Amino acid sequence: MASQAPQLPLMYNQLEPLSNQVHSNYKMRAIDAAPHLAKIHAIPLLIDEFVAAQRFYPIVFSLGDSPVPLALMGLNEGVNTFVDDEGKLLGPTYVPAYVRRYPFMLARVDDTGDTLSLCFDPSSGMVGEYEDGQPMFDGQQPSEATQNVMKFCEEFEVAAQRTNQFMEELVKLDILMDGELSVQLNTESQPNIYRGFRMIDEEKFREMRGDELRRINQNGMLPLLMAHLFSLPLSRDIFLRQVDQGKGPQPVPLQAAAPLQV
């Protein structure tokens, strides 16, 4: 799921390889707001996060030949119900690793090679020549803070490979269908319908052969599929959050941020 420039992943405006020659005086600082997140309604999710995320977000899958898991933070494109307009969290929630990784990521800077380099988004406002913050380098060597970032990004890549394998197996099972979420308030005569993503076809899921069920139980896929299904009723909660925030209802198709470069 690592990306190569110039195909920038979701949230990233630029990617620049971190260098002890160019960025020796750079520091990274924490921010309490993420404006880049305020207009993003669907965030890529790792399978390691399904259990934690399904308590807060509907988990769906993107469209396309290579679908990825998504946490829906809003039902309409450009609507994130978990942060305010400045990108500050509105309350306790699970923050996906994809968001926590920003502004860093491992990326291939040489189209001819397979080596991944630690890169950052210089437009993030989180890495630069600041007076405050944690140094990126200790002399010519990566600082402890930078080593921790590298470790997190490496763990993310390993989990991303597991997620890719899960999705490949899920596609082979042929139990994905074009999704539809329907939410209707007591005061409305017609439901609000959201499409533009994929989900498990529960009828096909129930009709799976015993040997197939044993296999997905043994390889760990079964609880992940159940987490996905259990999360879908949260779409009503997201819808009500939109209404409370004055951002809905808007009965237009949900566009699940496809294709995503992760």
PDB file of C-alpha atoms in Angstrom:
ATOM      1  CA  MET A   1       0.000   0.000   0.000  1.00  0.00           C
ATOM      2  CA  ALA A   2       3.015   2.315  -0.249  1.00  0.00           C
ATOM      3  CA  SER A   3       2.713   5.088  -2.802  1.00  0.00           C
ATOM      4  CA  GLN A   4       5.127   6.415  -5.345  1.00  0.00           C
ATOM      5  CA  ALA A   5       5.468  10.032  -6.392  1.00  0.00           C
ATOM      6  CA  PRO A   6       3.868  11.703  -8.268  1.00  0.00           C
ATOM      7  CA  GLN A   7       0.754   9.681  -7.388  1.00  0.00           C
ATOM      8  CA  LEU A   8       0.082  11.260  -4.027  1.00  0.00           C
ATOM      9  CA  PRO A   9      -2.055   9.441  -1.475  1.00  0.00           C
ATOM     10  CA  LEU A  10      -5.087  10.878   0.237  1.00  0.00           C
ATOM     11  CA  MET A  11      -4.251  13.850   2.535  1.00  0.00           C
ATOM     12  CA  TYR A  12      -0.758  14.371   1.108  1.00  0.00           C
ATOM     13  CA  ASN A  13      -0.112  17.504  -0.972  1.00  0.00           C
ATOM     14  CA  GLN A  14       3.611  16.912  -1.465  1.00  0.00           C
ATOM     15  CA  LEU A  15       6.197  14.266  -0.604  1.00  0.00           C
ATOM     16  CA  GLU A  16       9.817  15.057   0.157  1.00  0.00           C
ATOM     17  CA  PRO A  17      12.451  12.499   1.229  1.00  0.00           C
ATOM     18  CA  LEU A  18      13.897  13.260   4.660  1.00  0.00           C
ATOM     19  CA  SER A  19      17.623  14.002   4.369  1.00  0.00           C
ATOM     20  CA  ASN A  20      20.253  14.779   7.016  1.00  0.00           C
ATOM     21  CA  GLN A  21      21.910  17.098   4.504  1.00  0.00           C
ATOM     22  CA  VAL A  22      18.838  19.129   3.584  1.00  0.00           C
ATOM     23  CA  HIS A  23      16.807  18.888   6.794  1.00  0.00           C
ATOM     24  CA  SER A  24      19.471  18.811   9.519  1.00  0.00           C
ATOM     25  CA  ASN A  25      17.837  21.746  11.342  1.00  0.00           C
ATOM     26  CA  TYR A  26      14.269  20.530  10.956  1.00  0.00           C
ATOM     27  CA  LYS A  27      11.988  19.792  13.872  1.00  0.00           C
ATOM     28  CA  MET A  28       8.616  18.117  14.090  1.00  0.00           C
ATOM     29  CA  ARG A  29       5.905  19.527  16.256  1.00  0.00           C
ATOM     30  CA  ALA A  30       2.529  18.304  17.389  1.00  0.00           C
ATOM     31  CA  ILE A  31      -0.619  20.129  16.375  1.00  0.00           C
ATOM     32  CA  ASP A  32      -4.067  19.991  17.969  1.00  0.00           C
ATOM     33  CA  ALA A  33      -5.937  20.396  14.691  1.00  0.00           C
ATOM     34  CA  ALA A  34      -5.790  18.737  11.288  1.00  0.00           C
ATOM     35  CA  PRO A  35      -7.453  21.006   8.695  1.00  0.00           C
ATOM     36  CA  HIS A  36      -6.584  18.478   5.987  1.00  0.00           C
ATOM     37  CA  LEU A  37      -8.928  16.005   7.702  1.00  0.00           C
ATOM     38  CA  ALA A  38     -11.998  18.243   7.955  1.00  0.00           C
ATOM     39  CA  LYS A  39     -13.141  17.597   4.380  1.00  0.00           C
ATOM     40  CA  ILE A  40     -12.326  13.877   4.209  1.00  0.00           C
ATOM     41  CA  HIS A  41     -15.221  11.516   4.867  1.00  0.00           C
ATOM     42  CA  ALA A  42     -13.584   8.122   4.171  1.00  0.00           C
ATOM     43  CA  ILE A  43     -10.225   7.072   5.645  1.00  0.00           C
ATOM     44  CA  PRO A  44      -8.265   3.947   4.644  1.00  0.00           C
ATOM     45  CA  LEU A  45      -8.228   1.354   7.394  1.00  0.00           C
ATOM     46  CA  LEU A  46      -5.907  -1.527   8.251  1.00  0.00           C
ATOM     47  CA  ILE A  47      -7.393  -4.880   9.192  1.00  0.00           C
ATOM     48  CA  ASP A  48      -5.544  -4.636  12.522  1.00  0.00           C
ATOM     49  CA  GLU A  49      -7.869  -1.728  13.335  1.00  0.00           C
ATOM     50  CA  PHE A  50     -11.228  -3.297  12.483  1.00  0.00           C
ATOM     51  CA  VAL A  51     -12.130  -4.270  16.047  1.00  0.00           C
ATOM     52  CA  ALA A  52     -11.311  -0.832  17.486  1.00  0.00           C
ATOM     53  CA  ALA A  53     -12.736   1.143  14.559  1.00  0.00           C
ATOM     54  CA  GLN A  54     -16.052  -0.722  14.330  1.00  0.00           C
ATOM     55  CA  ARG A  55     -17.112   0.858  17.637  1.00  0.00           C
ATOM     56  CA  PHE A  56     -17.099   4.308  16.011  1.00  0.00           C
ATOM     57  CA  TYR A  57     -17.356   4.069  12.226  1.00  0.00           C
ATOM     58  CA  PRO A  58     -19.109   2.026   9.563  1.00  0.00           C
ATOM     59  CA  ILE A  59     -16.433  -0.035   7.804  1.00  0.00           C
ATOM     60  CA  VAL A  60     -16.958  -0.425   4.056  1.00  0.00           C
ATOM     61  CA  PHE A  61     -14.801  -1.193   1.013  1.00  0.00           C
ATOM     62  CA  SER A  62     -13.929   1.101  -1.863  1.00  0.00           C
ATOM     63  CA  LEU A  63     -14.973   0.556  -5.459  1.00  0.00           C
ATOM     64  CA  GLY A  64     -12.612  -0.631  -8.160  1.00  0.00           C
ATOM     65  CA  ASP A  65     -10.595  -3.725  -8.984  1.00  0.00           C
ATOM     66  CA  SER A  66      -8.406  -3.342  -5.889  1.00  0.00           C
ATOM     67  CA  PRO A  67     -10.761  -2.311  -3.070  1.00  0.00           C
ATOM     68  CA  VAL A  68      -9.458  -1.113   0.275  1.00  0.00           C
ATOM     69  CA  PRO A  69     -11.200  -0.968   3.670  1.00  0.00           C
ATOM     70  CA  LEU A  70     -12.561   2.447   4.615  1.00  0.00           C
ATOM     71  CA  ALA A  71     -13.754   4.005   7.851  1.00  0.00           C
ATOM     72  CA  LEU A  72     -16.676   6.308   7.099  1.00  0.00           C
ATOM     73  CA  MET A  73     -16.414   9.521   9.120  1.00  0.00           C
ATOM     74  CA  GLY A  74     -19.260  11.040   7.140  1.00  0.00           C
ATOM     75  CA  LEU A  75     -21.876   9.905   4.650  1.00  0.00           C
ATOM     76  CA  ASN A  76     -21.428  12.749   2.187  1.00  0.00           C
ATOM     77  CA  GLU A  77     -18.292  13.634   0.298  1.00  0.00           C
ATOM     78  CA  GLY A  78     -16.415  16.410   2.072  1.00  0.00           C
ATOM     79  CA  VAL A  79     -18.205  15.869   5.393  1.00  0.00           C
ATOM     80  CA  ASN A  80     -16.275  14.622   8.418  1.00  0.00           C
ATOM     81  CA  THR A  81     -18.523  14.476  11.470  1.00  0.00           C
ATOM     82  CA  PHE A  82     -15.729  13.700  13.943  1.00  0.00           C
ATOM     83  CA  VAL A  83     -13.789  16.973  13.585  1.00  0.00           C
ATOM     84  CA  ASP A  84     -14.789  20.617  13.405  1.00  0.00           C
ATOM     85  CA  ASP A  85     -14.028  22.904  10.473  1.00  0.00           C
ATOM     86  CA  GLU A  86     -10.501  23.459  11.804  1.00  0.00           C
ATOM     87  CA  GLY A  87      -9.867  19.739  12.068  1.00  0.00           C
ATOM     88  CA  LYS A  88     -10.083  19.469  15.865  1.00  0.00           C
ATOM     89  CA  LEU A  89     -11.576  16.270  17.264  1.00  0.00           C
ATOM     90  CA  LEU A  90     -15.084  16.800  18.599  1.00  0.00           C
ATOM     91  CA  GLY A  91     -14.782  14.064  21.199  1.00  0.00           C
ATOM     92  CA  PRO A  92     -13.099  10.785  22.100  1.00  0.00           C
ATOM     93  CA  THR A  93     -12.828   8.502  19.094  1.00  0.00           C
ATOM     94  CA  TYR A  94     -10.491   6.013  17.479  1.00  0.00           C
ATOM     95  CA  VAL A  95      -8.087   7.769  15.102  1.00  0.00           C
ATOM     96  CA  PRO A  96      -7.029   5.481  12.219  1.00  0.00           C
ATOM     97  CA  ALA A  97      -3.328   4.779  11.790  1.00  0.00           C
ATOM     98  CA  TYR A  98      -3.477   6.335   8.322  1.00  0.00           C
ATOM     99  CA  VAL A  99      -4.233   9.686   9.964  1.00  0.00           C
ATOM    100  CA  ARG A 100      -1.726   9.204  12.790  1.00  0.00           C
ATOM    101  CA  ARG A 101       1.017   8.452  10.256  1.00  0.00           C
ATOM    102  CA  TYR A 102       0.618  11.842   8.557  1.00  0.00           C
ATOM    103  CA  PRO A 103       2.702  13.832   7.560  1.00  0.00           C
ATOM    104  CA  PHE A 104       5.152  10.939   7.211  1.00  0.00           C
ATOM    105  CA  MET A 105       5.124   7.810   5.091  1.00  0.00           C
ATOM    106  CA  LEU A 106       7.500   5.365   3.468  1.00  0.00           C
ATOM    107  CA  ALA A 107       7.634   5.836  -0.289  1.00  0.00           C
ATOM    108  CA  ARG A 108       9.741   4.863  -3.262  1.00  0.00           C
ATOM    109  CA  VAL A 109      11.659   7.891  -4.474  1.00  0.00           C
ATOM    110  CA  ASP A 110      13.399   5.953  -7.252  1.00  0.00           C
ATOM    111  CA  ASP A 111      11.059   4.465  -9.847  1.00  0.00           C
ATOM    112  CA  THR A 112      13.647   1.813 -10.684  1.00  0.00           C
ATOM    113  CA  GLY A 113      14.201   0.575  -7.129  1.00  0.00           C
ATOM    114  CA  ASP A 114      12.301  -1.142  -4.351  1.00  0.00           C
ATOM    115  CA  THR A 115      13.820   0.780  -1.450  1.00  0.00           C
ATOM    116  CA  LEU A 116      11.385   2.754   0.672  1.00  0.00           C
ATOM    117  CA  SER A 117      12.540   6.082   2.095  1.00  0.00           C
ATOM    118  CA  LEU A 118      11.027   8.078   4.924  1.00  0.00           C
ATOM    119  CA  CYS A 119       9.231  11.012   3.373  1.00  0.00           C
ATOM    120  CA  PHE A 120       7.090  13.840   4.720  1.00  0.00           C
ATOM    121  CA  ASP A 121       4.615  16.392   3.459  1.00  0.00           C
ATOM    122  CA  PRO A 122       6.355  19.782   3.718  1.00  0.00           C
ATOM    123  CA  SER A 123       2.998  21.563   3.444  1.00  0.00           C
ATOM    124  CA  SER A 124       1.696  19.963   6.659  1.00  0.00           C
ATOM    125  CA  GLY A 125       2.932  22.631   9.036  1.00  0.00           C
ATOM    126  CA  MET A 126       4.244  19.851  11.262  1.00  0.00           C
ATOM    127  CA  VAL A 127       7.836  19.519   9.998  1.00  0.00           C
ATOM    128  CA  GLY A 128      10.153  22.443   9.347  1.00  0.00           C
ATOM    129  CA  GLU A 129      12.732  24.860  10.751  1.00  0.00           C
ATOM    130  CA  TYR A 130      10.816  25.703  13.908  1.00  0.00           C
ATOM    131  CA  GLU A 131      12.034  27.052  17.236  1.00  0.00           C
ATOM    132  CA  ASP A 132       9.962  24.503  19.117  1.00  0.00           C
ATOM    133  CA  GLY A 133       9.522  20.805  18.511  1.00  0.00           C
ATOM    134  CA  GLN A 134      11.572  17.630  18.456  1.00  0.00           C
ATOM    135  CA  PRO A 135      14.728  17.620  16.302  1.00  0.00           C
ATOM    136  CA  MET A 136      14.669  15.288  13.338  1.00  0.00           C
ATOM    137  CA  PHE A 137      18.412  14.656  13.542  1.00  0.00           C
ATOM    138  CA  ASP A 138      21.010  14.276  16.243  1.00  0.00           C
ATOM    139  CA  GLY A 139      24.077  15.379  14.332  1.00  0.00           C
ATOM    140  CA  GLN A 140      24.076  13.277  11.173  1.00  0.00           C
ATOM    141  CA  GLN A 141      21.995  10.505  12.686  1.00  0.00           C
ATOM    142  CA  PRO A 142      18.207  10.254  12.972  1.00  0.00           C
ATOM    143  CA  SER A 143      17.013  11.430  16.367  1.00  0.00           C
ATOM    144  CA  GLU A 144      15.080   9.176  18.721  1.00  0.00           C
ATOM    145  CA  ALA A 145      11.866  10.898  17.599  1.00  0.00           C
ATOM    146  CA  THR A 146      12.670  10.195  13.949  1.00  0.00           C
ATOM    147  CA  GLN A 147      13.502   6.573  14.739  1.00  0.00           C
ATOM    148  CA  ASN A 148      10.092   6.235  16.411  1.00  0.00           C
ATOM    149  CA  VAL A 149       8.425   7.681  13.318  1.00  0.00           C
ATOM    150  CA  MET A 150      10.328   5.260  11.116  1.00  0.00           C
ATOM    151  CA  LYS A 151       9.296   2.337  13.334  1.00  0.00           C
ATOM    152  CA  PHE A 152       5.627   3.354  13.163  1.00  0.00           C
ATOM    153  CA  CYS A 153       5.781   3.708   9.376  1.00  0.00           C
ATOM    154  CA  GLU A 154       7.468   0.329   9.018  1.00  0.00           C
ATOM    155  CA  GLU A 155       4.800  -1.304  11.175  1.00  0.00           C
ATOM    156  CA  PHE A 156       2.163   0.425   9.077  1.00  0.00           C
ATOM    157  CA  GLU A 157       3.634  -1.044   5.896  1.00  0.00           C
ATOM    158  CA  VAL A 158       3.676  -4.554   7.366  1.00  0.00           C
ATOM    159  CA  ALA A 159       0.039  -4.194   8.430  1.00  0.00           C
ATOM    160  CA  ALA A 160      -0.785  -2.779   5.006  1.00  0.00           C
ATOM    161  CA  GLN A 161       0.599  -5.922   3.390  1.00  0.00           C
ATOM    162  CA  ARG A 162      -1.630  -8.033   5.631  1.00  0.00           C
ATOM    163  CA  THR A 163      -4.552  -5.833   4.613  1.00  0.00           C
ATOM    164  CA  ASN A 164      -3.722  -6.302   0.930  1.00  0.00           C
ATOM    165  CA  GLN A 165      -3.656 -10.069   1.408  1.00  0.00           C
ATOM    166  CA  PHE A 166      -6.985  -9.963   3.227  1.00  0.00           C
ATOM    167  CA  MET A 167      -8.565  -7.956   0.413  1.00  0.00           C
ATOM    168  CA  GLU A 168      -7.187 -10.284  -2.245  1.00  0.00           C
ATOM    169  CA  GLU A 169      -8.736 -13.254  -0.424  1.00  0.00           C
ATOM    170  CA  LEU A 170     -11.998 -11.367   0.033  1.00  0.00           C
ATOM    171  CA  VAL A 171     -12.224 -10.634  -3.694  1.00  0.00           C
ATOM    172  CA  LYS A 172     -11.578 -14.313  -4.446  1.00  0.00           C
ATOM    173  CA  LEU A 173     -14.448 -15.318  -2.155  1.00  0.00           C
ATOM    174  CA  ASP A 174     -16.764 -13.299  -4.410  1.00  0.00           C
ATOM    175  CA  ILE A 175     -18.999 -12.152  -1.575  1.00  0.00           C
ATOM    176  CA  LEU A 176     -18.634  -8.404  -2.121  1.00  0.00           C
ATOM    177  CA  MET A 177     -21.556  -6.473  -3.555  1.00  0.00           C
ATOM    178  CA  ASP A 178     -22.294  -2.868  -4.461  1.00  0.00           C
ATOM    179  CA  GLY A 179     -23.279  -1.346  -1.154  1.00  0.00           C
ATOM    180  CA  GLU A 180     -26.238   0.730  -0.109  1.00  0.00           C
ATOM    181  CA  LEU A 181     -26.930   2.420   3.197  1.00  0.00           C
ATOM    182  CA  SER A 182     -30.470   3.544   3.924  1.00  0.00           C
ATOM    183  CA  VAL A 183     -31.259   5.943   6.770  1.00  0.00           C
ATOM    184  CA  GLN A 184     -34.723   7.307   7.486  1.00  0.00           C
ATOM    185  CA  LEU A 185     -35.740   9.643  10.276  1.00  0.00           C
ATOM    186  CA  ASN A 186     -39.144   9.450  11.891  1.00  0.00           C
ATOM    187  CA  THR A 187     -39.962  12.854  10.442  1.00  0.00           C
ATOM    188  CA  GLU A 188     -39.141  11.830   6.860  1.00  0.00           C
ATOM    189  CA  SER A 189     -41.403  10.096   4.379  1.00  0.00           C
ATOM    190  CA  GLN A 190     -38.532   8.778   2.250  1.00  0.00           C
ATOM    191  CA  PRO A 191     -35.225   7.172   3.261  1.00  0.00           C
ATOM    192  CA  ASN A 192     -31.879   8.755   2.491  1.00  0.00           C
ATOM    193  CA  ILE A 193     -29.897   6.368   0.287  1.00  0.00           C
ATOM    194  CA  TYR A 194     -26.104   6.345   0.080  1.00  0.00           C
ATOM    195  CA  ARG A 195     -24.149   4.340  -2.495  1.00  0.00           C
ATOM    196  CA  GLY A 196     -20.693   4.326  -4.043  1.00  0.00           C
ATOM    197  CA  PHE A 197     -18.925   1.627  -2.019  1.00  0.00           C
ATOM    198  CA  ARG A 198     -18.893  -2.132  -1.545  1.00  0.00           C
ATOM    199  CA  MET A 199     -19.962  -4.338   1.333  1.00  0.00           C
ATOM    200  CA  ILE A 200     -20.414  -8.017   2.177  1.00  0.00           C
ATOM    201  CA  ASP A 201     -23.383  -9.688   0.515  1.00  0.00           C
ATOM    202  CA  GLU A 202     -24.952 -11.274   3.584  1.00  0.00           C
ATOM    203  CA  GLU A 203     -26.943 -13.796   1.549  1.00  0.00           C
ATOM    204  CA  LYS A 204     -23.780 -15.088  -0.131  1.00  0.00           C
ATOM    205  CA  PHE A 205     -22.032 -15.036   3.238  1.00  0.00           C
ATOM    206  CA  ARG A 206     -24.733 -17.252   4.803  1.00  0.00           C
ATOM    207  CA  GLU A 207     -24.560 -19.662   1.859  1.00  0.00           C
ATOM    208  CA  MET A 208     -20.806 -20.231   2.006  1.00  0.00           C
ATOM    209  CA  ARG A 209     -19.766 -23.871   2.074  1.00  0.00           C
ATOM    210  CA  GLY A 210     -18.583 -25.406   5.322  1.00  0.00           C
ATOM    211  CA  ASP A 211     -15.000 -25.838   4.097  1.00  0.00           C
ATOM    212  CA  GLU A 212     -14.876 -22.160   3.071  1.00  0.00           C
ATOM    213  CA  LEU A 213     -16.165 -21.071   6.466  1.00  0.00           C
ATOM    214  CA  ARG A 214     -13.588 -23.239   8.224  1.00  0.00           C
ATOM    215  CA  ARG A 215     -10.831 -21.734   6.105  1.00  0.00           C
ATOM    216  CA  ILE A 216     -11.772 -18.092   6.813  1.00  0.00           C
ATOM    217  CA  ASN A 217     -12.193 -18.945  10.479  1.00  0.00           C
ATOM    218  CA  GLN A 218      -8.743 -20.519  10.633  1.00  0.00           C
ATOM    219  CA  ASN A 219      -7.012 -17.722   8.707  1.00  0.00           C
ATOM    220  CA  GLY A 220      -8.606 -14.971  10.833  1.00  0.00           C
ATOM    221  CA  MET A 221     -10.872 -13.477   8.181  1.00  0.00           C
ATOM    222  CA  LEU A 222     -14.169 -14.408   9.826  1.00  0.00           C
ATOM    223  CA  PRO A 223     -13.999 -12.018  12.815  1.00  0.00           C
ATOM    224  CA  LEU A 224     -12.926  -9.217  10.464  1.00  0.00           C
ATOM    225  CA  LEU A 225     -15.960  -9.792   8.247  1.00  0.00           C
ATOM    226  CA  MET A 226     -18.179  -9.827  11.313  1.00  0.00           C
ATOM    227  CA  ALA A 227     -16.660  -6.544  12.518  1.00  0.00           C
ATOM    228  CA  HIS A 228     -17.519  -5.032   9.131  1.00  0.00           C
ATOM    229  CA  LEU A 229     -21.126  -6.231   9.324  1.00  0.00           C
ATOM    230  CA  PHE A 230     -21.555  -5.177  12.961  1.00  0.00           C
ATOM    231  CA  SER A 231     -20.300  -1.684  12.110  1.00  0.00           C
ATOM    232  CA  LEU A 232     -22.833  -0.919   9.370  1.00  0.00           C
ATOM    233  CA  PRO A 233     -25.715   0.145  11.675  1.00  0.00           C
ATOM    234  CA  LEU A 234     -23.462   3.015  12.814  1.00  0.00           C
ATOM    235  CA  SER A 235     -24.390   4.702   9.537  1.00  0.00           C
ATOM    236  CA  ARG A 236     -27.500   5.994  11.311  1.00  0.00           C
ATOM    237  CA  ASP A 237     -25.326   7.522  14.048  1.00  0.00           C
ATOM    238  CA  ILE A 238     -23.149   9.216  11.421  1.00  0.00           C
ATOM    239  CA  PHE A 239     -26.269  10.485   9.672  1.00  0.00           C
ATOM    240  CA  LEU A 240     -27.590  11.981  12.923  1.00  0.00           C
ATOM    241  CA  ARG A 241     -24.217  13.603  13.576  1.00  0.00           C
ATOM    242  CA  GLN A 242     -24.485  15.260  10.167  1.00  0.00           C
ATOM    243  CA  VAL A 243     -27.964  16.518  10.980  1.00  0.00           C
ATOM    244  CA  ASP A 244     -26.878  17.861  14.388  1.00  0.00           C
ATOM    245  CA  GLN A 245     -23.926  19.648  12.777  1.00  0.00           C
ATOM    246  CA  GLY A 246     -26.076  21.180  10.053  1.00  0.00           C
ATOM    247  CA  LYS A 247     -24.373  19.098   7.376  1.00  0.00           C
ATOM    248  CA  GLY A 248     -27.318  16.905   6.382  1.00  0.00           C
ATOM    249  CA  PRO A 249     -29.453  15.224   5.424  1.00  0.00           C
ATOM    250  CA  GLN A 250     -28.163  15.359   1.894  1.00  0.00           C
ATOM    251  CA  PRO A 251     -29.578  12.423  -0.113  1.00  0.00           C
ATOM    252  CA  VAL A 252     -26.809  12.255  -2.685  1.00  0.00           C
ATOM    253  CA  PRO A 253     -24.599   9.278  -3.579  1.00  0.00           C
ATOM    254  CA  LEU A 254     -21.733   8.580  -1.223  1.00  0.00           C
ATOM    255  CA  GLN A 255     -18.451   8.678  -3.109  1.00  0.00           C
ATOM    256  CA  ALA A 256     -16.058   6.418  -1.268  1.00  0.00           C
ATOM    257  CA  ALA A 257     -12.823   8.121  -2.266  1.00  0.00           C
ATOM    258  CA  ALA A 258     -11.839   5.683  -5.001  1.00  0.00           C
ATOM    259  CA  PRO A 259      -9.287   5.053  -6.247  1.00  0.00           C
ATOM    260  CA  LEU A 260      -7.226   5.513  -3.100  1.00  0.00           C
ATOM    261  CA  GLN A 261      -3.455   5.490  -3.050  1.00  0.00           C
ATOM    262  CA  VAL A 262      -2.427   4.122   0.336  1.00  0.00           C
TER     263      VAL A 262
END
